[in-house]
PDB file of C-alpha atoms in Angstrom:
ATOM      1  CA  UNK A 113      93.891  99.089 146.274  1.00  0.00           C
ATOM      2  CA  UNK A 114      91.919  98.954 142.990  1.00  0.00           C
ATOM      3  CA  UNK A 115      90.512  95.340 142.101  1.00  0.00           C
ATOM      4  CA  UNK A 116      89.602  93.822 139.040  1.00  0.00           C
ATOM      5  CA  UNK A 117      86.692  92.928 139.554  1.00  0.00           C
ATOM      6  CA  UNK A 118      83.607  94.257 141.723  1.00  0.00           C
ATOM      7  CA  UNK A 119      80.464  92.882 142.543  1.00  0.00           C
ATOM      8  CA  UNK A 120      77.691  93.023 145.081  1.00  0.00           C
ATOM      9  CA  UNK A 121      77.544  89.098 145.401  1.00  0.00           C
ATOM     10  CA  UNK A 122      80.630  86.712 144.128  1.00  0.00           C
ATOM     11  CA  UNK A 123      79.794  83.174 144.444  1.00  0.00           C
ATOM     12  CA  UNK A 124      82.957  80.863 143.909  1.00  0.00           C
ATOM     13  CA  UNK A 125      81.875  77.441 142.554  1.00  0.00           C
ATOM     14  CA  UNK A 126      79.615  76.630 139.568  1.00  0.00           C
ATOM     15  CA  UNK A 127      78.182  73.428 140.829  1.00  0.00           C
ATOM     16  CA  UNK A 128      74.157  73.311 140.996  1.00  0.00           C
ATOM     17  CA  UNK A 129      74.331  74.717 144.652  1.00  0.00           C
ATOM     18  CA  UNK A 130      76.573  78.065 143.239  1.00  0.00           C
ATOM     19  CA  UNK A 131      74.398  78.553 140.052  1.00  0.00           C
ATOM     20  CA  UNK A 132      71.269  78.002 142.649  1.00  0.00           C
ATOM     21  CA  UNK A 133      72.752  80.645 144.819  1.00  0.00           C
ATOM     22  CA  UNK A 134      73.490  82.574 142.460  1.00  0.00           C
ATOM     23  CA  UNK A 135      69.875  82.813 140.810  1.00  0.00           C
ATOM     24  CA  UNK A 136      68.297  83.662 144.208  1.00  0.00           C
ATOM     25  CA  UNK A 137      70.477  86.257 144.843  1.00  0.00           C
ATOM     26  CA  UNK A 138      70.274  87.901 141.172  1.00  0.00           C
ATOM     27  CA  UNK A 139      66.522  87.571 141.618  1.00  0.00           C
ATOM     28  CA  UNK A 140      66.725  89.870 144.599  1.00  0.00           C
ATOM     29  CA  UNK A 141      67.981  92.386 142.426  1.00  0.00           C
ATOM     30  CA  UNK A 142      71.670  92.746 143.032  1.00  0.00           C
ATOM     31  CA  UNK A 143      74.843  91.793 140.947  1.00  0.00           C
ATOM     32  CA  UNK A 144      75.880  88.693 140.946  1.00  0.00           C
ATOM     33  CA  UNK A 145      79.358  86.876 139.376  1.00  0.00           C
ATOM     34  CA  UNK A 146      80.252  83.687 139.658  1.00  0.00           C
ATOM     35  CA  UNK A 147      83.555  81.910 139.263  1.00  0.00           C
ATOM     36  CA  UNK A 148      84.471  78.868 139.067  1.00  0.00           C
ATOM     37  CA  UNK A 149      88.119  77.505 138.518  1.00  0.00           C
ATOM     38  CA  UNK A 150      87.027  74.648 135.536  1.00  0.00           C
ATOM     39  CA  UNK A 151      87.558  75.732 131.983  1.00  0.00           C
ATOM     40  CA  UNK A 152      83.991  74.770 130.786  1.00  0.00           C
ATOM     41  CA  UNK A 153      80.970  77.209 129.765  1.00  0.00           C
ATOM     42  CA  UNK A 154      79.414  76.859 132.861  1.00  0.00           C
ATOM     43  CA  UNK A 155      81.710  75.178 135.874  1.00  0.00           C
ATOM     44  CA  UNK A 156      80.502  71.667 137.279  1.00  0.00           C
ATOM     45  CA  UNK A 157      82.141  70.060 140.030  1.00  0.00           C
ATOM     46  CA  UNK A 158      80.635  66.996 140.930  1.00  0.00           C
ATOM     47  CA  UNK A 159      76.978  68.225 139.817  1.00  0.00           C
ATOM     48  CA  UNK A 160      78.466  67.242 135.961  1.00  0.00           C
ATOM     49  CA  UNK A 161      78.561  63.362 137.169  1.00  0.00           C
ATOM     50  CA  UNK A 162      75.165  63.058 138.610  1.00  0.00           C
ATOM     51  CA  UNK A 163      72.883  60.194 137.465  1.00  0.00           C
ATOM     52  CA  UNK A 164      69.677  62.622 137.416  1.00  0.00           C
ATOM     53  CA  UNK A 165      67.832  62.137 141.125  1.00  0.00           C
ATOM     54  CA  UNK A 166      67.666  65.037 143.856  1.00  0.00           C
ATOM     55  CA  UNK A 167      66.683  63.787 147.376  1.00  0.00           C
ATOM     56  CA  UNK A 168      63.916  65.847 148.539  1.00  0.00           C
ATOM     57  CA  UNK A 169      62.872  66.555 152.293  1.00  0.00           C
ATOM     58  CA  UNK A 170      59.428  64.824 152.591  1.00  0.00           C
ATOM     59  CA  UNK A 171      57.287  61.769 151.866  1.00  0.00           C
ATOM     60  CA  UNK A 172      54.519  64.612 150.431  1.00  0.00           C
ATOM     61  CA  UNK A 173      56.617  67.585 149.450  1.00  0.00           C
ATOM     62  CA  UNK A 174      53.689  69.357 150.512  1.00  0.00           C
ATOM     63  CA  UNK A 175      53.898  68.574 154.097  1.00  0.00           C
ATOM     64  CA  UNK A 176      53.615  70.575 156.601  1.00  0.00           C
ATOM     65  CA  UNK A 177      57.095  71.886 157.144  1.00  0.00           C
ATOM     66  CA  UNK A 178      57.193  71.220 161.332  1.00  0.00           C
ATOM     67  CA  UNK A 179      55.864  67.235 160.757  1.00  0.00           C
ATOM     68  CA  UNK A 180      58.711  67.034 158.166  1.00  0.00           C
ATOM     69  CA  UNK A 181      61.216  68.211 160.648  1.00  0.00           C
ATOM     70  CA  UNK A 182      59.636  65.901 163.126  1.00  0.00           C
ATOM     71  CA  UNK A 183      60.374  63.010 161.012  1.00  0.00           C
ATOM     72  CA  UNK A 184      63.882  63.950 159.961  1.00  0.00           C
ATOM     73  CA  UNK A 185      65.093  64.365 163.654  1.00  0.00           C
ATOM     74  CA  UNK A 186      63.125  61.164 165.294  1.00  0.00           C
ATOM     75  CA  UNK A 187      66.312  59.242 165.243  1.00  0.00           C
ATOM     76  CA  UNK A 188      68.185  61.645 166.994  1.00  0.00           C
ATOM     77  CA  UNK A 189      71.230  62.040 164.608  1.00  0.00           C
ATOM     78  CA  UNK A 190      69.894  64.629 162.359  1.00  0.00           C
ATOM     79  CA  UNK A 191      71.504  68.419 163.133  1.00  0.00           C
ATOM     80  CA  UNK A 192      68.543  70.682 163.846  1.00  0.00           C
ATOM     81  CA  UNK A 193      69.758  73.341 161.796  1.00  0.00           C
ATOM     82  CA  UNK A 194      69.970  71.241 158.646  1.00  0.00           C
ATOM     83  CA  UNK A 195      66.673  69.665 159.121  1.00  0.00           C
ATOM     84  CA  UNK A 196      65.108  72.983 159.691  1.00  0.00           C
ATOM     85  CA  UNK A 197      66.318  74.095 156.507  1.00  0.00           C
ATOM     86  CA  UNK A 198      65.480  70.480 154.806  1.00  0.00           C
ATOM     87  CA  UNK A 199      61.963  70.893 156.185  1.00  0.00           C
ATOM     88  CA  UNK A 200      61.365  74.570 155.753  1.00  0.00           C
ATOM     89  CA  UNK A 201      62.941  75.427 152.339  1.00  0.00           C
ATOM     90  CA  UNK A 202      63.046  71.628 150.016  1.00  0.00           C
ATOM     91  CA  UNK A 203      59.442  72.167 148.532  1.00  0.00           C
ATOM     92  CA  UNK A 204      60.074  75.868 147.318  1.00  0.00           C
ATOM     93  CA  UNK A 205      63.494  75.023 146.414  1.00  0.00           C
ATOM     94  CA  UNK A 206      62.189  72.210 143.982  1.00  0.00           C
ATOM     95  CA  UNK A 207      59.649  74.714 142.333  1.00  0.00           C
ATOM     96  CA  UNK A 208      62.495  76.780 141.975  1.00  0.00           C
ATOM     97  CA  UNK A 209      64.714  74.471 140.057  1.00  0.00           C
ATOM     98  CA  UNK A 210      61.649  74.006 137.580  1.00  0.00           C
ATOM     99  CA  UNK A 211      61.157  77.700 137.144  1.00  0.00           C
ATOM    100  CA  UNK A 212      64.947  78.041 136.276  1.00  0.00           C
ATOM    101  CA  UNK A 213      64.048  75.522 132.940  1.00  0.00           C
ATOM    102  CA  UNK A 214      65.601  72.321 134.891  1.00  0.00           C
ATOM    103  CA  UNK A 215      62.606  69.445 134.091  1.00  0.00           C
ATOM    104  CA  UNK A 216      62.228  66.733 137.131  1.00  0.00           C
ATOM    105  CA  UNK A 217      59.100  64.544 137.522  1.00  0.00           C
ATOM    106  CA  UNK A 218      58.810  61.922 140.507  1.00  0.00           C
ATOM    107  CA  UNK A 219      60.538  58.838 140.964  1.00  0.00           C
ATOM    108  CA  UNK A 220      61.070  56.361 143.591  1.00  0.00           C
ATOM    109  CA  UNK A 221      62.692  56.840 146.902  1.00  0.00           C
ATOM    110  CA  UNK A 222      66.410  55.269 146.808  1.00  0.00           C
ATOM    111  CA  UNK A 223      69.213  55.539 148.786  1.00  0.00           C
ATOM    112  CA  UNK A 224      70.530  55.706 152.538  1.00  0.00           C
ATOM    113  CA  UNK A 225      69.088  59.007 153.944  1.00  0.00           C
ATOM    114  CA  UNK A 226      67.414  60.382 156.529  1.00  0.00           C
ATOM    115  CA  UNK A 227      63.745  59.457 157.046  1.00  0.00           C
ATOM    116  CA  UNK A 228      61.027  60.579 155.866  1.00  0.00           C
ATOM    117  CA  UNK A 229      62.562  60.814 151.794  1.00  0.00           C
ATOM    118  CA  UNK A 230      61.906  61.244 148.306  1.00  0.00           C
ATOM    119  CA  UNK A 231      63.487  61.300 145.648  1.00  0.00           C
ATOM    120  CA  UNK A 232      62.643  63.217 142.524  1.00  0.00           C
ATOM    121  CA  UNK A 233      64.614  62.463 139.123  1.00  0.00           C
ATOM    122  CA  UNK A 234      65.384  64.098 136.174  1.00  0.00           C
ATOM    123  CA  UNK A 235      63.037  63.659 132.976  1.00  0.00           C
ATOM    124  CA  UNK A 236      64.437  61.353 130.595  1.00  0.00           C
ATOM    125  CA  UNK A 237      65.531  64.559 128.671  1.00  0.00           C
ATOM    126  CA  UNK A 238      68.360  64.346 130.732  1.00  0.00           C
ATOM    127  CA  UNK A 239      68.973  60.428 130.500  1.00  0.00           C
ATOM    128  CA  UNK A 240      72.390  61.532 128.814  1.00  0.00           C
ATOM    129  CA  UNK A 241      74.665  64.392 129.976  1.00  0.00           C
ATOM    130  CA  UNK A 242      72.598  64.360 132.668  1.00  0.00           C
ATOM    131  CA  UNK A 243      74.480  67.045 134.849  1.00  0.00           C
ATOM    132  CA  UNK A 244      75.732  69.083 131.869  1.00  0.00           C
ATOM    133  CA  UNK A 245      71.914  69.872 130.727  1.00  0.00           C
ATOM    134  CA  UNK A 246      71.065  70.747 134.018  1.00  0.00           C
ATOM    135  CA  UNK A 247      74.032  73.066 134.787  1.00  0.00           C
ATOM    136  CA  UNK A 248      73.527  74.657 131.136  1.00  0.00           C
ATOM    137  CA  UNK A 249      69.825  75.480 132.063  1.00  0.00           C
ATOM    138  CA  UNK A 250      70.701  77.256 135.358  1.00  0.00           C
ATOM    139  CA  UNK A 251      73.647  78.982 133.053  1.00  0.00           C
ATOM    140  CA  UNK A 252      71.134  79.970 130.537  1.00  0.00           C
ATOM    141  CA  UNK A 253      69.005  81.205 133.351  1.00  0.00           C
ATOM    142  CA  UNK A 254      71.174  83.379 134.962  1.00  0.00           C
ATOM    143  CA  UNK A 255      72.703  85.155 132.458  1.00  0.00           C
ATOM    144  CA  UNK A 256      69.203  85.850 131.240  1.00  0.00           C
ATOM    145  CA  UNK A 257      68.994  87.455 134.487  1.00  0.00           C
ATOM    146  CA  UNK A 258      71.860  89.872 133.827  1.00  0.00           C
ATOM    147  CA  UNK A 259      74.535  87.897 135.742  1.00  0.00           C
ATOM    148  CA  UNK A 260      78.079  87.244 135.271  1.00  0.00           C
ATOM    149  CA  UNK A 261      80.299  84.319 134.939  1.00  0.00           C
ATOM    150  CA  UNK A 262      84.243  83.611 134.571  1.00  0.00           C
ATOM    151  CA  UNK A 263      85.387  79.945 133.892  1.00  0.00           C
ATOM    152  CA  UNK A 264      88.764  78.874 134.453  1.00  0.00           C
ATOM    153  CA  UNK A 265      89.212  81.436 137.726  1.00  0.00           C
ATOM    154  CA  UNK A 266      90.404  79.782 140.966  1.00  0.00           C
ATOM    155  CA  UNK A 267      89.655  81.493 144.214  1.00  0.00           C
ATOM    156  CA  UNK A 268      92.984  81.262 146.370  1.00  0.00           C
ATOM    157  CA  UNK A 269      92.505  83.578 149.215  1.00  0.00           C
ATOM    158  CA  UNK A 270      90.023  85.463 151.171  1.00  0.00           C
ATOM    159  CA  UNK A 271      90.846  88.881 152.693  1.00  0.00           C
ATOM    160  CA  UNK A 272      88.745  90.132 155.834  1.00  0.00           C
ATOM    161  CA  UNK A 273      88.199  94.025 156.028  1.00  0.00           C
ATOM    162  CA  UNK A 274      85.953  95.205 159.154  1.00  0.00           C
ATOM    163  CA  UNK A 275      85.791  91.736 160.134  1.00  0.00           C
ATOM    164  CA  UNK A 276      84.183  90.899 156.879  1.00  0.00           C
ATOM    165  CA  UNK A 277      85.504  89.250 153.549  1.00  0.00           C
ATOM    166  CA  UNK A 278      85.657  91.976 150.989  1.00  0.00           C
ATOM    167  CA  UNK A 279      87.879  90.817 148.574  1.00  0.00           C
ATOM    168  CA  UNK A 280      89.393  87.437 147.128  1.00  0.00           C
ATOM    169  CA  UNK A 281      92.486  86.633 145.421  1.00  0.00           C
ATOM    170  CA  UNK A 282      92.041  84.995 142.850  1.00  0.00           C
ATOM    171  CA  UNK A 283      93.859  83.713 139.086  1.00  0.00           C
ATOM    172  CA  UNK A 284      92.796  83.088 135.782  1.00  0.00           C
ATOM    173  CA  UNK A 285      95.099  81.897 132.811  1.00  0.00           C
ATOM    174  CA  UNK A 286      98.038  82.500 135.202  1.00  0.00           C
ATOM    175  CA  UNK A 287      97.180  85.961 136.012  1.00  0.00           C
ATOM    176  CA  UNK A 288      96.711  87.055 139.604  1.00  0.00           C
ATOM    177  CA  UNK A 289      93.584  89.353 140.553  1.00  0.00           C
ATOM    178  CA  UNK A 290      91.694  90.297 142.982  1.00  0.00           C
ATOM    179  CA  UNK A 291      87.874  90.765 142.967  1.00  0.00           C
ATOM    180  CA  UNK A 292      85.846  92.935 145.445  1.00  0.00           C
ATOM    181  CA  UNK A 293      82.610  91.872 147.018  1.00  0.00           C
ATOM    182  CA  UNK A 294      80.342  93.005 149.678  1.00  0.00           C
ATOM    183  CA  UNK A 295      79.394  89.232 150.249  1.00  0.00           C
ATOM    184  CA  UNK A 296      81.138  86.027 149.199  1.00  0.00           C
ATOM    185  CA  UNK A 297      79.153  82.659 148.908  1.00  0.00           C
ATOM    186  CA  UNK A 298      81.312  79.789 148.926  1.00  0.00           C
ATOM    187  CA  UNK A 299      79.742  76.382 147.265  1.00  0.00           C
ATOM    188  CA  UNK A 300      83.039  74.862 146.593  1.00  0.00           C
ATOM    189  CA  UNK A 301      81.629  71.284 147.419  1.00  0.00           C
ATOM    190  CA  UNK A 302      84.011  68.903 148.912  1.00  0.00           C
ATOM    191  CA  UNK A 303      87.751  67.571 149.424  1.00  0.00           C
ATOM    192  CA  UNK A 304      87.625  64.054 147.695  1.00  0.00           C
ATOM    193  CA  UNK A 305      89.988  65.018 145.438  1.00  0.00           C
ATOM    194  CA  UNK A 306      92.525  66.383 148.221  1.00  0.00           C
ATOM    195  CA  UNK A 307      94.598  63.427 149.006  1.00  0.00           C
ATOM    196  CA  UNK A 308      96.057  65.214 151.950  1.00  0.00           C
ATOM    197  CA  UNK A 309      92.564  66.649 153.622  1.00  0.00           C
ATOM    198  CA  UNK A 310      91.109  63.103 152.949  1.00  0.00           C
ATOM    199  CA  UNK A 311      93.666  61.553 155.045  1.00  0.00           C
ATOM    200  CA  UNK A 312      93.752  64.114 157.822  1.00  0.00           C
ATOM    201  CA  UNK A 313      89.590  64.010 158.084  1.00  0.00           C
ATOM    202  CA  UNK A 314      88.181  60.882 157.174  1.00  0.00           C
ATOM    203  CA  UNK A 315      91.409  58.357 157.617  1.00  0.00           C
ATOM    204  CA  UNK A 316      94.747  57.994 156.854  1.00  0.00           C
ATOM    205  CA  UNK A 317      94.627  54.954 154.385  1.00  0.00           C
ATOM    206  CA  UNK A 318      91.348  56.795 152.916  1.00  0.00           C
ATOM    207  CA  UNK A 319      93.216  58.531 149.846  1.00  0.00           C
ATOM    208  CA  UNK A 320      93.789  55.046 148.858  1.00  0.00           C
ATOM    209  CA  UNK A 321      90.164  54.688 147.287  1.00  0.00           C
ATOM    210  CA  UNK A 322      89.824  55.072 144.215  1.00  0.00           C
ATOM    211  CA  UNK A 323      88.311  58.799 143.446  1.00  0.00           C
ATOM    212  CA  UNK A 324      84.932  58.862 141.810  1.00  0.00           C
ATOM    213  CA  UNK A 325      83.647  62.256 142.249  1.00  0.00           C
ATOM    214  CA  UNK A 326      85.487  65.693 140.081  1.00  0.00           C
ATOM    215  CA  UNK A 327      89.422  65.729 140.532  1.00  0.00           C
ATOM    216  CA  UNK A 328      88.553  69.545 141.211  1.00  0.00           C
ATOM    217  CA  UNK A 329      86.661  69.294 144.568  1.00  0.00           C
ATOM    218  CA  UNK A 330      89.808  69.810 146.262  1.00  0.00           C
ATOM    219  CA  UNK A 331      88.076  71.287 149.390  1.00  0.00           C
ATOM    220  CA  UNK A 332      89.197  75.200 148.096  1.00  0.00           C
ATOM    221  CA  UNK A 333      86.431  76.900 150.010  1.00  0.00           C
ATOM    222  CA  UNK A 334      86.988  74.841 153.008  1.00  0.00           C
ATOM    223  CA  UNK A 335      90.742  75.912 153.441  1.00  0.00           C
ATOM    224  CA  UNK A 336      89.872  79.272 152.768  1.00  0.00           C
ATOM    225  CA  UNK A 337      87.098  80.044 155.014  1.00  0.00           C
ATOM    226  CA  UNK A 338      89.440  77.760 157.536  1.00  0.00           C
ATOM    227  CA  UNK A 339      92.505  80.289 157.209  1.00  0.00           C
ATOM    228  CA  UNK A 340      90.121  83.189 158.344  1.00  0.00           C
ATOM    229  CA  UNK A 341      89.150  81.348 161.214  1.00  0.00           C
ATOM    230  CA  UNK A 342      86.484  79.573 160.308  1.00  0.00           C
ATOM    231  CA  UNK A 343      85.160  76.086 162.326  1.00  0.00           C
ATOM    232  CA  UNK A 344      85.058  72.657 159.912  1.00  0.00           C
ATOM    233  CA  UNK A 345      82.478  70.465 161.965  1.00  0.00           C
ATOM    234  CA  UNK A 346      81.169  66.996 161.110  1.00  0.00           C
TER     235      UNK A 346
END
């Protein structure tokens, strides 16, 4: 079956953590599209509503990365895959985001999170619009790179070949298509925005509270990767 579209990488989702993605795969030399079911120039999510702070892995960012872990899973509550990552990957991934044109400079730690923290904030640049500026730099970014991007495409379906996802169903403008992929990144964020999913996993009188995140995280990726068999944990 021919598709529409073909790609070496498709990452569905056009939040911070799909246009991240995204860059680190196109800088690895492969092609990259991304999609993202918004209308906008370049997606969102709930990255478009952030006040401007990142929480970073670390007291000193330039920690080693095994006494960071340390501190992260003291407590005991912390999964040791996630800190691993946290510890390993948060000090590289915040030069990163700088070398992509997004501007951050330190600020105070805030917020309920796991111990040791820090959080680092977005210049004043970005007092306004905060999320918009960022997502436009990443945009900006990785179409320099030579990557691709469709707005207002949803991702419906994903379809396993050889035990692998190759393709995804997908629509745009009412159109149905299909795009082929030899690997499919899913940063989709979360359900808030699912009324039904909200009650099922969190509570039943849950979808009562009033929504404050996008009215498009409407857990997408989740249901998909959860039709093909995939495990939801936490």
């Amino acid at each position: 079956m021919m598709s529409d579209f073909s790609c070496s990488v498709l990452v569905i989702g056009a939040g911070i953590a799909g246009w991240t993605a995204a860059l680190r795969a196109i800088e690895h030399g492969v092609d990259v599209l991304v999609v993202d079911k918004s209308p906008g120039e370049f997606g969102g999510g709930n990255t478009l509503m952030t006040s401007g702070s990142f929480r970073a892995a670390g007291k000193n960012l330039k920690s080693a990365p095994q006494a960071l872990y340390r501190e992260v899973m003291k407590e005991g509550v912390a999964y040791p895959e996630l800190a691993r990552a946290w510890a390993d990957h948060c000090p590289a991934s915040v030069d990163r985001l700088r070398g992509w044109g997004v501007e951050l400079a330190d600020g105070p730690a805030g917020g309920l999170l796991l111990e040791p923290r820090t959080s680092i904030s977005l210049s004043p640049v970005y007092k306004r619009d905060v999320g918009t500026n960022v997502l436009r730099k990443l945009r900006a970014s990785f179409i320099q790179r030579g990557g691709r991007y469709a707005g207002n495409t949803e991702a419906l379906r994903l379809l396993i070949r050889a035990g692998c996802v190759s393709r995804v169903v997908a629509q745009s403008n009412g159109k149905s298509l299909e795009i082929q992929s030899k690997a499919v990144i899913l940063t989709t964020g979360g359900f808030s925005a699912n009324k039904e999913m909200v009650a099922e996993y969190i509570g039943r009188h849950a979808h009562e509270c009033k929504l404050r995140g996008s009215p498009n995280d409407t857990g997408d990726g989740l249901r998909m990767a959860m039709e093909i068999g995939a495990k939801a944990v936490n």
